[in-house]
PDB file of C-alpha atoms in Angstrom:
ATOM      1  CA  MET A 164      25.492  19.736 -39.319  1.00 51.00           C
ATOM      2  CA  THR A 165      26.764  18.306 -35.835  1.00 54.00           C
ATOM      3  CA  ALA A 166      25.058  21.124 -33.984  1.00 51.00           C
ATOM      4  CA  GLN A 167      21.728  20.324 -35.759  1.00 52.00           C
ATOM      5  CA  LEU A 168      22.006  16.690 -34.917  1.00 46.00           C
ATOM      6  CA  HIS A 169      22.863  17.594 -31.293  1.00 49.00           C
ATOM      7  CA  ILE A 170      19.587  19.792 -31.288  1.00 55.00           C
ATOM      8  CA  VAL A 171      17.475  16.980 -32.751  1.00 47.00           C
ATOM      9  CA  GLY A 172      18.878  14.571 -30.166  1.00 52.00           C
ATOM     10  CA  GLN A 173      17.971  16.822 -27.389  1.00 57.00           C
ATOM     11  CA  ARG A 174      14.472  17.349 -28.531  1.00 58.00           C
ATOM     12  CA  ARG A 175      14.074  13.322 -28.853  1.00 60.00           C
ATOM     13  CA  SER A 176      15.412  12.915 -25.500  1.00 64.00           C
ATOM     14  CA  SER A 177      13.086  15.674 -24.009  1.00 70.00           C
ATOM     15  CA  ALA A 178       9.966  14.174 -25.787  1.00 69.00           C
ATOM     16  CA  GLY A 179      11.048  10.669 -24.606  1.00 70.00           C
ATOM     17  CA  ARG A 180      11.295  11.950 -20.981  1.00 78.00           C
ATOM     18  CA  VAL A 181       7.873  13.614 -21.370  1.00 78.00           C
ATOM     19  CA  LEU A 182       6.431  10.529 -22.638  1.00 82.00           C
ATOM     20  CA  ARG A 183       7.789   8.382 -19.782  1.00 83.00           C
ATOM     21  CA  TYR A 184       6.606  10.864 -17.184  1.00 84.00           C
ATOM     22  CA  ALA A 185       3.063  10.904 -18.821  1.00 86.00           C
ATOM     23  CA  VAL A 186       2.867   7.139 -18.842  1.00 87.00           C
ATOM     24  CA  ALA A 187       4.140   7.068 -15.230  1.00 84.00           C
ATOM     25  CA  SER A 188       1.433   9.673 -14.193  1.00 85.00           C
ATOM     26  CA  VAL A 189      -1.282   7.732 -15.870  1.00 87.00           C
ATOM     27  CA  LEU A 190      -0.151   4.411 -14.095  1.00 86.00           C
ATOM     28  CA  ALA A 191       0.081   6.063 -10.856  1.00 83.00           C
ATOM     29  CA  LEU A 192      -3.561   7.405 -11.035  1.00 86.00           C
ATOM     30  CA  ILE A 193      -4.751   3.939 -12.020  1.00 88.00           C
ATOM     31  CA  PHE A 194      -3.050   2.400  -8.996  1.00 85.00           C
ATOM     32  CA  LEU A 195      -4.413   5.083  -6.855  1.00 86.00           C
ATOM     33  CA  ILE A 196      -8.046   4.448  -7.701  1.00 88.00           C
ATOM     34  CA  PRO A 197      -8.445   1.677  -5.064  1.00 87.00           C
ATOM     35  CA  PHE A 198      -7.134   3.875  -2.228  1.00 88.00           C
ATOM     36  CA  TYR A 199      -9.490   6.482  -3.436  1.00 89.00           C
ATOM     37  CA  ALA A 200     -12.470   4.193  -3.509  1.00 88.00           C
ATOM     38  CA  MET A 201     -11.459   2.911   0.057  1.00 89.00           C
ATOM     39  CA  VAL A 202     -11.370   6.474   1.523  1.00 90.00           C
ATOM     40  CA  LYS A 203     -14.505   7.606  -0.153  1.00 90.00           C
ATOM     41  CA  THR A 204     -16.328   4.552   1.091  1.00 89.00           C
ATOM     42  CA  ALA A 205     -15.024   5.162   4.620  1.00 89.00           C
ATOM     43  CA  LEU A 206     -16.446   8.724   4.782  1.00 89.00           C
ATOM     44  CA  SER A 207     -19.750   7.827   2.977  1.00 88.00           C
ATOM     45  CA  THR A 208     -23.042   7.375   4.553  1.00 87.00           C
ATOM     46  CA  ASN A 209     -24.911   4.174   4.412  1.00 84.00           C
ATOM     47  CA  ASP A 210     -27.278   5.617   1.946  1.00 84.00           C
ATOM     48  CA  GLU A 211     -24.396   6.718  -0.349  1.00 85.00           C
ATOM     49  CA  ILE A 212     -22.624   3.417  -0.107  1.00 83.00           C
ATOM     50  CA  TYR A 213     -25.499   1.291  -1.416  1.00 82.00           C
ATOM     51  CA  SER A 214     -26.656   3.999  -3.885  1.00 81.00           C
ATOM     52  CA  GLN A 215     -26.534   3.225  -7.565  1.00 81.00           C
ATOM     53  CA  ASP A 216     -25.550   6.790  -8.416  1.00 81.00           C
ATOM     54  CA  PHE A 217     -21.799   7.662  -8.773  1.00 82.00           C
ATOM     55  CA  VAL A 218     -20.779  10.375  -6.371  1.00 82.00           C
ATOM     56  CA  PHE A 219     -17.075  11.700  -6.558  1.00 85.00           C
ATOM     57  CA  TRP A 220     -16.896  12.663  -2.736  1.00 87.00           C
ATOM     58  CA  PRO A 221     -19.330  12.091   0.061  1.00 87.00           C
ATOM     59  CA  SER A 222     -21.691  15.129   0.519  1.00 85.00           C
ATOM     60  CA  ASP A 223     -21.472  14.641   4.214  1.00 85.00           C
ATOM     61  CA  PRO A 224     -18.195  12.972   5.156  1.00 88.00           C
ATOM     62  CA  GLN A 225     -18.487  10.869   8.316  1.00 88.00           C
ATOM     63  CA  TRP A 226     -15.287  12.149   9.993  1.00 90.00           C
ATOM     64  CA  GLN A 227     -16.883  10.872  13.464  1.00 91.00           C
ATOM     65  CA  ARG A 228     -16.063   7.338  12.439  1.00 90.00           C
ATOM     66  CA  ILE A 229     -12.250   7.869  13.194  1.00 91.00           C
ATOM     67  CA  PRO A 230     -12.702   8.712  17.046  1.00 91.00           C
ATOM     68  CA  GLU A 231     -15.426   6.012  17.266  1.00 90.00           C
ATOM     69  CA  LEU A 232     -12.973   3.607  15.900  1.00 90.00           C
ATOM     70  CA  PHE A 233     -10.139   4.473  18.049  1.00 91.00           C
ATOM     71  CA  ALA A 234     -12.538   4.598  21.069  1.00 90.00           C
ATOM     72  CA  ASP A 235     -12.988   0.729  20.799  1.00 89.00           C
ATOM     73  CA  PRO A 236     -10.398  -0.951  23.022  1.00 90.00           C
ATOM     74  CA  ARG A 237     -10.412  -3.817  20.686  1.00 89.00           C
ATOM     75  CA  TYR A 238      -9.033  -1.811  17.803  1.00 91.00           C
ATOM     76  CA  ARG A 239      -6.283  -0.360  19.973  1.00 90.00           C
ATOM     77  CA  ASP A 240      -5.244  -3.883  21.238  1.00 90.00           C
ATOM     78  CA  ALA A 241      -5.476  -5.151  17.617  1.00 90.00           C
ATOM     79  CA  LEU A 242      -3.265  -2.340  16.382  1.00 91.00           C
ATOM     80  CA  MET A 243      -0.738  -3.001  19.367  1.00 92.00           C
ATOM     81  CA  ASN A 244      -0.582  -6.680  18.742  1.00 91.00           C
ATOM     82  CA  SER A 245      -0.064  -6.124  14.956  1.00 91.00           C
ATOM     83  CA  ALA A 246       2.665  -3.585  15.655  1.00 92.00           C
ATOM     84  CA  ILE A 247       4.474  -6.169  18.153  1.00 92.00           C
ATOM     85  CA  MET A 248       4.054  -9.067  15.796  1.00 92.00           C
ATOM     86  CA  ALA A 249       5.510  -7.198  12.807  1.00 91.00           C
ATOM     87  CA  VAL A 250       8.327  -5.527  14.493  1.00 92.00           C
ATOM     88  CA  VAL A 251       9.486  -8.479  16.625  1.00 93.00           C
ATOM     89  CA  SER A 252       9.072 -11.150  13.930  1.00 92.00           C
ATOM     90  CA  THR A 253      10.757  -9.134  11.282  1.00 92.00           C
ATOM     91  CA  SER A 254      13.643  -7.833  13.192  1.00 92.00           C
ATOM     92  CA  LEU A 255      14.316 -11.441  14.565  1.00 94.00           C
ATOM     93  CA  SER A 256      13.827 -13.057  11.094  1.00 93.00           C
ATOM     94  CA  ILE A 257      16.302 -10.614   9.721  1.00 93.00           C
ATOM     95  CA  LEU A 258      18.731 -11.281  12.445  1.00 92.00           C
ATOM     96  CA  ILE A 259      18.592 -15.136  12.113  1.00 93.00           C
ATOM     97  CA  ALA A 260      18.591 -15.087   8.371  1.00 92.00           C
ATOM     98  CA  SER A 261      21.650 -12.780   8.289  1.00 92.00           C
ATOM     99  CA  LEU A 262      23.623 -15.071  10.714  1.00 91.00           C
ATOM    100  CA  ALA A 263      22.696 -17.998   8.841  1.00 91.00           C
ATOM    101  CA  GLY A 264      23.524 -16.672   5.376  1.00 90.00           C
ATOM    102  CA  TYR A 265      26.869 -15.384   6.758  1.00 89.00           C
ATOM    103  CA  ALA A 266      27.730 -18.817   8.298  1.00 88.00           C
ATOM    104  CA  LEU A 267      26.952 -20.721   5.058  1.00 89.00           C
ATOM    105  CA  VAL A 268      29.413 -18.564   3.220  1.00 87.00           C
ATOM    106  CA  ARG A 269      32.117 -17.733   5.703  1.00 83.00           C
ATOM    107  CA  ILE A 270      32.489 -20.329   8.240  1.00 81.00           C
ATOM    108  CA  PRO A 271      34.204 -23.575   7.013  1.00 78.00           C
ATOM    109  CA  ASN A 272      32.021 -26.283   7.646  1.00 80.00           C
ATOM    110  CA  ARG A 273      31.398 -29.551   5.794  1.00 83.00           C
ATOM    111  CA  ALA A 274      27.627 -29.292   6.257  1.00 83.00           C
ATOM    112  CA  ALA A 275      27.330 -25.799   4.646  1.00 83.00           C
ATOM    113  CA  LYS A 276      26.500 -27.004   1.265  1.00 86.00           C
ATOM    114  CA  PRO A 277      24.073 -29.751   2.347  1.00 87.00           C
ATOM    115  CA  MET A 278      22.526 -26.977   4.591  1.00 88.00           C
ATOM    116  CA  PHE A 279      22.299 -24.621   1.731  1.00 88.00           C
ATOM    117  CA  THR A 280      20.588 -27.217  -0.523  1.00 88.00           C
ATOM    118  CA  LEU A 281      18.044 -27.866   2.347  1.00 89.00           C
ATOM    119  CA  VAL A 282      17.244 -24.151   2.285  1.00 89.00           C
ATOM    120  CA  ILE A 283      16.521 -24.365  -1.178  1.00 89.00           C
ATOM    121  CA  VAL A 284      14.452 -27.315  -0.823  1.00 89.00           C
ATOM    122  CA  VAL A 285      12.395 -25.517   1.946  1.00 87.00           C
ATOM    123  CA  LEU A 286      11.864 -22.748  -0.677  1.00 86.00           C
ATOM    124  CA  LEU A 287      10.467 -25.155  -3.024  1.00 86.00           C
ATOM    125  CA  VAL A 288       7.986 -26.498  -0.576  1.00 84.00           C
ATOM    126  CA  PRO A 289       4.626 -24.696  -0.379  1.00 83.00           C
ATOM    127  CA  ALA A 290       4.428 -22.639   3.027  1.00 80.00           C
ATOM    128  CA  THR A 291       0.810 -24.154   3.513  1.00 81.00           C
ATOM    129  CA  THR A 292       2.266 -27.607   4.120  1.00 84.00           C
ATOM    130  CA  ALA A 293       3.733 -26.440   7.388  1.00 84.00           C
ATOM    131  CA  PHE A 294       0.364 -24.929   8.595  1.00 86.00           C
ATOM    132  CA  VAL A 295      -0.913 -27.936  10.404  1.00 87.00           C
ATOM    133  CA  PRO A 296       2.373 -29.145  11.941  1.00 88.00           C
ATOM    134  CA  ASN A 297       3.112 -25.620  13.200  1.00 89.00           C
ATOM    135  CA  PHE A 298      -0.336 -25.330  14.727  1.00 90.00           C
ATOM    136  CA  ILE A 299       0.158 -28.867  16.382  1.00 91.00           C
ATOM    137  CA  ILE A 300       3.411 -27.604  17.899  1.00 91.00           C
ATOM    138  CA  VAL A 301       2.056 -24.290  19.078  1.00 90.00           C
ATOM    139  CA  ALA A 302      -1.011 -25.822  20.556  1.00 90.00           C
ATOM    140  CA  SER A 303       1.080 -28.609  22.429  1.00 92.00           C
ATOM    141  CA  LEU A 304       3.264 -25.659  23.927  1.00 90.00           C
ATOM    142  CA  GLY A 305       0.046 -23.829  25.141  1.00 87.00           C
ATOM    143  CA  TRP A 306       0.707 -20.765  22.948  1.00 89.00           C
ATOM    144  CA  ILE A 307      -2.792 -20.616  21.407  1.00 88.00           C
ATOM    145  CA  GLY A 308      -4.019 -16.979  21.837  1.00 85.00           C
ATOM    146  CA  THR A 309      -0.676 -15.684  22.696  1.00 87.00           C
ATOM    147  CA  LEU A 310       1.647 -13.314  20.835  1.00 88.00           C
ATOM    148  CA  GLN A 311       4.591 -15.966  21.067  1.00 89.00           C
ATOM    149  CA  GLY A 312       2.234 -18.284  19.079  1.00 89.00           C
ATOM    150  CA  LEU A 313       1.975 -15.603  16.289  1.00 89.00           C
ATOM    151  CA  ILE A 314       5.704 -14.667  16.212  1.00 91.00           C
ATOM    152  CA  VAL A 315       7.776 -17.833  16.698  1.00 90.00           C
ATOM    153  CA  PRO A 316       6.682 -20.027  13.895  1.00 89.00           C
ATOM    154  CA  GLY A 317       7.511 -17.405  11.330  1.00 86.00           C
ATOM    155  CA  LEU A 318      10.877 -16.505  12.605  1.00 90.00           C
ATOM    156  CA  PHE A 319      12.897 -18.626  10.233  1.00 88.00           C
ATOM    157  CA  SER A 320      12.666 -17.528   6.422  1.00 88.00           C
ATOM    158  CA  ALA A 321      14.304 -19.647   3.945  1.00 89.00           C
ATOM    159  CA  PHE A 322      13.840 -16.934   1.435  1.00 89.00           C
ATOM    160  CA  ASN A 323      15.798 -14.310   3.605  1.00 90.00           C
ATOM    161  CA  VAL A 324      18.587 -16.928   4.295  1.00 91.00           C
ATOM    162  CA  PHE A 325      18.890 -17.391   0.449  1.00 90.00           C
ATOM    163  CA  LEU A 326      19.145 -13.693  -0.187  1.00 87.00           C
ATOM    164  CA  PHE A 327      21.531 -12.923   2.694  1.00 90.00           C
ATOM    165  CA  ARG A 328      23.728 -15.871   1.527  1.00 89.00           C
ATOM    166  CA  GLN A 329      23.762 -14.450  -2.083  1.00 86.00           C
ATOM    167  CA  PHE A 330      24.576 -10.982  -0.805  1.00 86.00           C
ATOM    168  CA  TYR A 331      27.687 -12.374   1.365  1.00 87.00           C
ATOM    169  CA  VAL A 332      29.062 -14.204  -1.613  1.00 85.00           C
ATOM    170  CA  ASN A 333      29.684 -11.097  -3.164  1.00 82.00           C
ATOM    171  CA  PHE A 334      30.745  -9.291   0.011  1.00 81.00           C
ATOM    172  CA  PRO A 335      34.534  -8.105   0.021  1.00 81.00           C
ATOM    173  CA  ARG A 336      36.630 -10.397   2.179  1.00 80.00           C
ATOM    174  CA  GLU A 337      39.370  -7.844   2.487  1.00 78.00           C
ATOM    175  CA  ILE A 338      37.092  -5.899   5.121  1.00 77.00           C
ATOM    176  CA  GLU A 339      36.605  -8.830   7.234  1.00 77.00           C
ATOM    177  CA  GLU A 340      40.284  -9.948   6.951  1.00 77.00           C
ATOM    178  CA  ALA A 341      41.380  -6.520   8.579  1.00 76.00           C
ATOM    179  CA  ALA A 342      38.959  -7.398  11.436  1.00 75.00           C
ATOM    180  CA  TYR A 343      40.572 -10.786  11.918  1.00 75.00           C
ATOM    181  CA  ILE A 344      44.169  -9.397  12.019  1.00 74.00           C
ATOM    182  CA  ASP A 345      42.940  -7.300  14.974  1.00 73.00           C
ATOM    183  CA  GLY A 346      41.913 -10.360  16.664  1.00 73.00           C
ATOM    184  CA  ALA A 347      38.110 -10.433  16.208  1.00 73.00           C
ATOM    185  CA  GLY A 348      36.242 -13.566  15.945  1.00 75.00           C
ATOM    186  CA  PHE A 349      33.320 -14.614  13.592  1.00 75.00           C
ATOM    187  CA  PHE A 350      30.705 -12.935  15.764  1.00 80.00           C
ATOM    188  CA  ARG A 351      32.636  -9.671  16.527  1.00 82.00           C
ATOM    189  CA  THR A 352      33.553  -9.311  12.894  1.00 82.00           C
ATOM    190  CA  PHE A 353      29.963  -9.965  11.871  1.00 83.00           C
ATOM    191  CA  PHE A 354      28.277  -7.425  14.291  1.00 84.00           C
ATOM    192  CA  ARG A 355      30.949  -4.791  14.003  1.00 83.00           C
ATOM    193  CA  VAL A 356      31.981  -4.806  10.423  1.00 82.00           C
ATOM    194  CA  VAL A 357      29.706  -7.093   8.286  1.00 84.00           C
ATOM    195  CA  PHE A 358      26.172  -6.418   9.370  1.00 85.00           C
ATOM    196  CA  PRO A 359      26.385  -2.544   9.384  1.00 84.00           C
ATOM    197  CA  ASN A 360      27.320  -2.806   5.724  1.00 82.00           C
ATOM    198  CA  THR A 361      24.216  -4.776   4.957  1.00 84.00           C
ATOM    199  CA  LEU A 362      21.788  -2.208   6.479  1.00 80.00           C
ATOM    200  CA  PRO A 363      20.499  -1.026   2.959  1.00 79.00           C
ATOM    201  CA  PHE A 364      19.998  -4.664   1.981  1.00 81.00           C
ATOM    202  CA  ALA A 365      18.412  -5.520   5.259  1.00 86.00           C
ATOM    203  CA  SER A 366      16.184  -2.427   5.043  1.00 82.00           C
ATOM    204  CA  ALA A 367      14.615  -3.923   1.895  1.00 82.00           C
ATOM    205  CA  LEU A 368      13.847  -7.263   3.397  1.00 86.00           C
ATOM    206  CA  THR A 369      12.511  -5.415   6.530  1.00 87.00           C
ATOM    207  CA  VAL A 370       9.940  -3.602   4.385  1.00 85.00           C
ATOM    208  CA  LEU A 371       8.712  -6.634   2.851  1.00 85.00           C
ATOM    209  CA  GLY A 372       8.826  -8.523   6.200  1.00 88.00           C
ATOM    210  CA  LEU A 373       6.760  -5.756   7.925  1.00 89.00           C
ATOM    211  CA  ILE A 374       4.169  -5.518   5.216  1.00 88.00           C
ATOM    212  CA  GLY A 375       3.834  -9.244   5.100  1.00 88.00           C
ATOM    213  CA  SER A 376       3.468  -9.574   9.025  1.00 90.00           C
ATOM    214  CA  TRP A 377       1.173  -6.761   9.262  1.00 91.00           C
ATOM    215  CA  ASN A 378      -1.212  -8.129   6.445  1.00 89.00           C
ATOM    216  CA  ALA A 379      -1.061 -11.707   7.628  1.00 88.00           C
ATOM    217  CA  PHE A 380      -4.604 -13.220   8.283  1.00 87.00           C
ATOM    218  CA  LEU A 381      -4.898 -16.890   8.186  1.00 86.00           C
ATOM    219  CA  TRP A 382      -2.316 -17.818  10.889  1.00 88.00           C
ATOM    220  CA  PRO A 383      -3.330 -15.145  13.395  1.00 89.00           C
ATOM    221  CA  LEU A 384      -6.880 -16.152  12.544  1.00 86.00           C
ATOM    222  CA  VAL A 385      -6.079 -19.846  13.694  1.00 86.00           C
ATOM    223  CA  VAL A 386      -3.802 -18.909  16.661  1.00 86.00           C
ATOM    224  CA  ALA A 387      -5.594 -15.872  18.230  1.00 80.00           C
ATOM    225  CA  GLY A 388      -8.786 -18.004  19.078  1.00 66.00           C
ATOM    226  CA  ASP A 389     -11.652 -16.125  20.620  1.00 59.00           C
ATOM    227  CA  GLY A 390      -9.690 -13.867  22.950  1.00 62.00           C
ATOM    228  CA  GLN A 391      -8.220 -10.543  22.054  1.00 67.00           C
ATOM    229  CA  ASN A 392      -4.826 -11.049  23.535  1.00 76.00           C
ATOM    230  CA  ALA A 393      -3.578 -11.820  20.244  1.00 80.00           C
ATOM    231  CA  MET A 394      -6.099 -10.247  18.053  1.00 86.00           C
ATOM    232  CA  THR A 395      -4.370  -8.544  15.162  1.00 89.00           C
ATOM    233  CA  VAL A 396      -5.810  -5.627  12.876  1.00 90.00           C
ATOM    234  CA  GLN A 397      -6.592  -8.087  10.079  1.00 89.00           C
ATOM    235  CA  ILE A 398      -8.835 -10.154  12.320  1.00 89.00           C
ATOM    236  CA  TYR A 399     -10.446  -7.198  13.750  1.00 89.00           C
ATOM    237  CA  LEU A 400     -11.309  -5.962  10.225  1.00 88.00           C
ATOM    238  CA  SER A 401     -13.163  -9.327   9.622  1.00 84.00           C
ATOM    239  CA  SER A 402     -15.388  -8.511  12.541  1.00 82.00           C
ATOM    240  CA  PHE A 403     -17.231  -5.981  10.638  1.00 82.00           C
ATOM    241  CA  LEU A 404     -18.806  -8.587   8.213  1.00 77.00           C
ATOM    242  CA  THR A 405     -20.882 -11.029  10.053  1.00 72.00           C
ATOM    243  CA  ALA A 406     -23.834 -13.260   9.027  1.00 60.00           C
ATOM    244  CA  GLN A 407     -26.273 -10.740  10.385  1.00 72.00           C
ATOM    245  CA  THR A 408     -24.587  -7.429   9.653  1.00 72.00           C
ATOM    246  CA  PHE A 409     -22.346  -5.598   7.052  1.00 79.00           C
ATOM    247  CA  ASP A 410     -20.782  -2.521   8.283  1.00 80.00           C
ATOM    248  CA  TYR A 411     -18.944  -1.309   5.227  1.00 84.00           C
ATOM    249  CA  GLY A 412     -18.460   2.118   6.393  1.00 85.00           C
ATOM    250  CA  GLY A 413     -16.633   1.092   9.614  1.00 86.00           C
ATOM    251  CA  LEU A 414     -14.783  -1.693   7.715  1.00 88.00           C
ATOM    252  CA  PHE A 415     -13.435   0.679   5.152  1.00 90.00           C
ATOM    253  CA  MET A 416     -12.523   3.373   7.741  1.00 91.00           C
ATOM    254  CA  ALA A 417     -10.643   0.839   9.855  1.00 90.00           C
ATOM    255  CA  ALA A 418      -8.865  -0.497   6.731  1.00 90.00           C
ATOM    256  CA  THR A 419      -7.760   2.955   5.987  1.00 91.00           C
ATOM    257  CA  MET A 420      -6.418   3.708   9.405  1.00 91.00           C
ATOM    258  CA  SER A 421      -4.699   0.478   9.394  1.00 90.00           C
ATOM    259  CA  LEU A 422      -3.112   1.011   6.221  1.00 89.00           C
ATOM    260  CA  ILE A 423      -1.358   4.344   7.335  1.00 89.00           C
ATOM    261  CA  PRO A 424       1.565   2.635   9.249  1.00 88.00           C
ATOM    262  CA  VAL A 425       2.265   0.458   6.430  1.00 86.00           C
ATOM    263  CA  LEU A 426       2.396   3.269   3.903  1.00 86.00           C
ATOM    264  CA  LEU A 427       4.692   5.317   6.367  1.00 86.00           C
ATOM    265  CA  VAL A 428       7.183   2.397   6.665  1.00 83.00           C
ATOM    266  CA  PHE A 429       7.086   2.039   2.734  1.00 79.00           C
ATOM    267  CA  PHE A 430       7.624   5.725   1.963  1.00 81.00           C
ATOM    268  CA  VAL A 431      10.514   5.936   4.419  1.00 79.00           C
ATOM    269  CA  LEU A 432      12.262   2.737   3.169  1.00 75.00           C
ATOM    270  CA  GLN A 433      11.224   2.368  -0.375  1.00 73.00           C
ATOM    271  CA  ARG A 434      14.628   3.697  -1.906  1.00 72.00           C
ATOM    272  CA  TYR A 435      16.211   0.549  -0.250  1.00 70.00           C
ATOM    273  CA  LEU A 436      13.874  -1.927  -2.234  1.00 67.00           C
ATOM    274  CA  VAL A 437      15.467  -1.947  -5.609  1.00 63.00           C
ATOM    275  CA  ALA A 438      19.051  -1.131  -4.502  1.00 64.00           C
ATOM    276  CA  GLY A 439      18.665  -3.902  -1.754  1.00 60.00           C
ATOM    277  CA  ILE A 440      17.443  -6.767  -4.027  1.00 57.00           C
ATOM    278  CA  ALA A 441      20.004  -5.633  -6.591  1.00 57.00           C
ATOM    279  CA  ALA A 442      22.729  -6.167  -4.241  1.00 55.00           C
ATOM    280  CA  THR A 443      22.073  -9.934  -3.902  1.00 49.00           C
ATOM    281  CA  GLY A 444      23.490 -10.380  -7.298  1.00 47.00           C
ATOM    282  CA  LEU A 445      20.363 -12.002  -8.703  1.00 43.00           C
ATOM    283  CA  LYS A 446      19.591 -11.369 -12.411  1.00 41.00           C
ATOM    284  CA  GLY A 447      15.928 -10.981 -13.522  1.00 38.00           C
TER     285      GLY A 447
END
């Protein structure tokens, strides 16, 4: 009897596993439909794009749009600017937030609780309310049309400070005390002992930061101005749609090529996303 129940349980477990994989596969296909439509449009001719008849794949793929795209110096500059902005702003934002979160938890200070309350208040304030003050400051510093104008205003993230603070609350003090016994101060303990143990969690925030910086549009649109010294990929994509022309083929090809770096970052660091957010101790 026990053996029969065990076999029935195994069959139910296998059936449940198959059902889960089937549902996951269907959902994956649904989520991939936009990517398929983007790549298909990027390779379609103008007649196929505007045609009312559905075609699964272009009869004459326009692969020449790829070298034509990279032959444009504006696109190469936009890729470089977006990469610099994403990497620099994300790395510095993670560093600043980790230092702030560690200071709020470990360094004895009467202002720690008021500062943490201020961080919570900043989280409750819509980010758009700081748009005009940030622009006034950037303009007064002469940073319009420069990379520092794109990067500096976004270096402080109250969300990242809050998450790092939650992470360090649960961080074992015994590891730090061993460093203090060896004569290390706060900074040495942080960089030699604490921060290396936060790399999986920091990697999760890095993924979110890189994607957010790469996809930013409104702030770069205002700060970049008319020049291309600070033009990002998203601003370059908008140049395909004007009042006179609509180059959908070139737009979707540029969007497809610009999506590849984000996908690479996501696939490399995706395993840290769930584990990193779970490490904060937050409950859903």
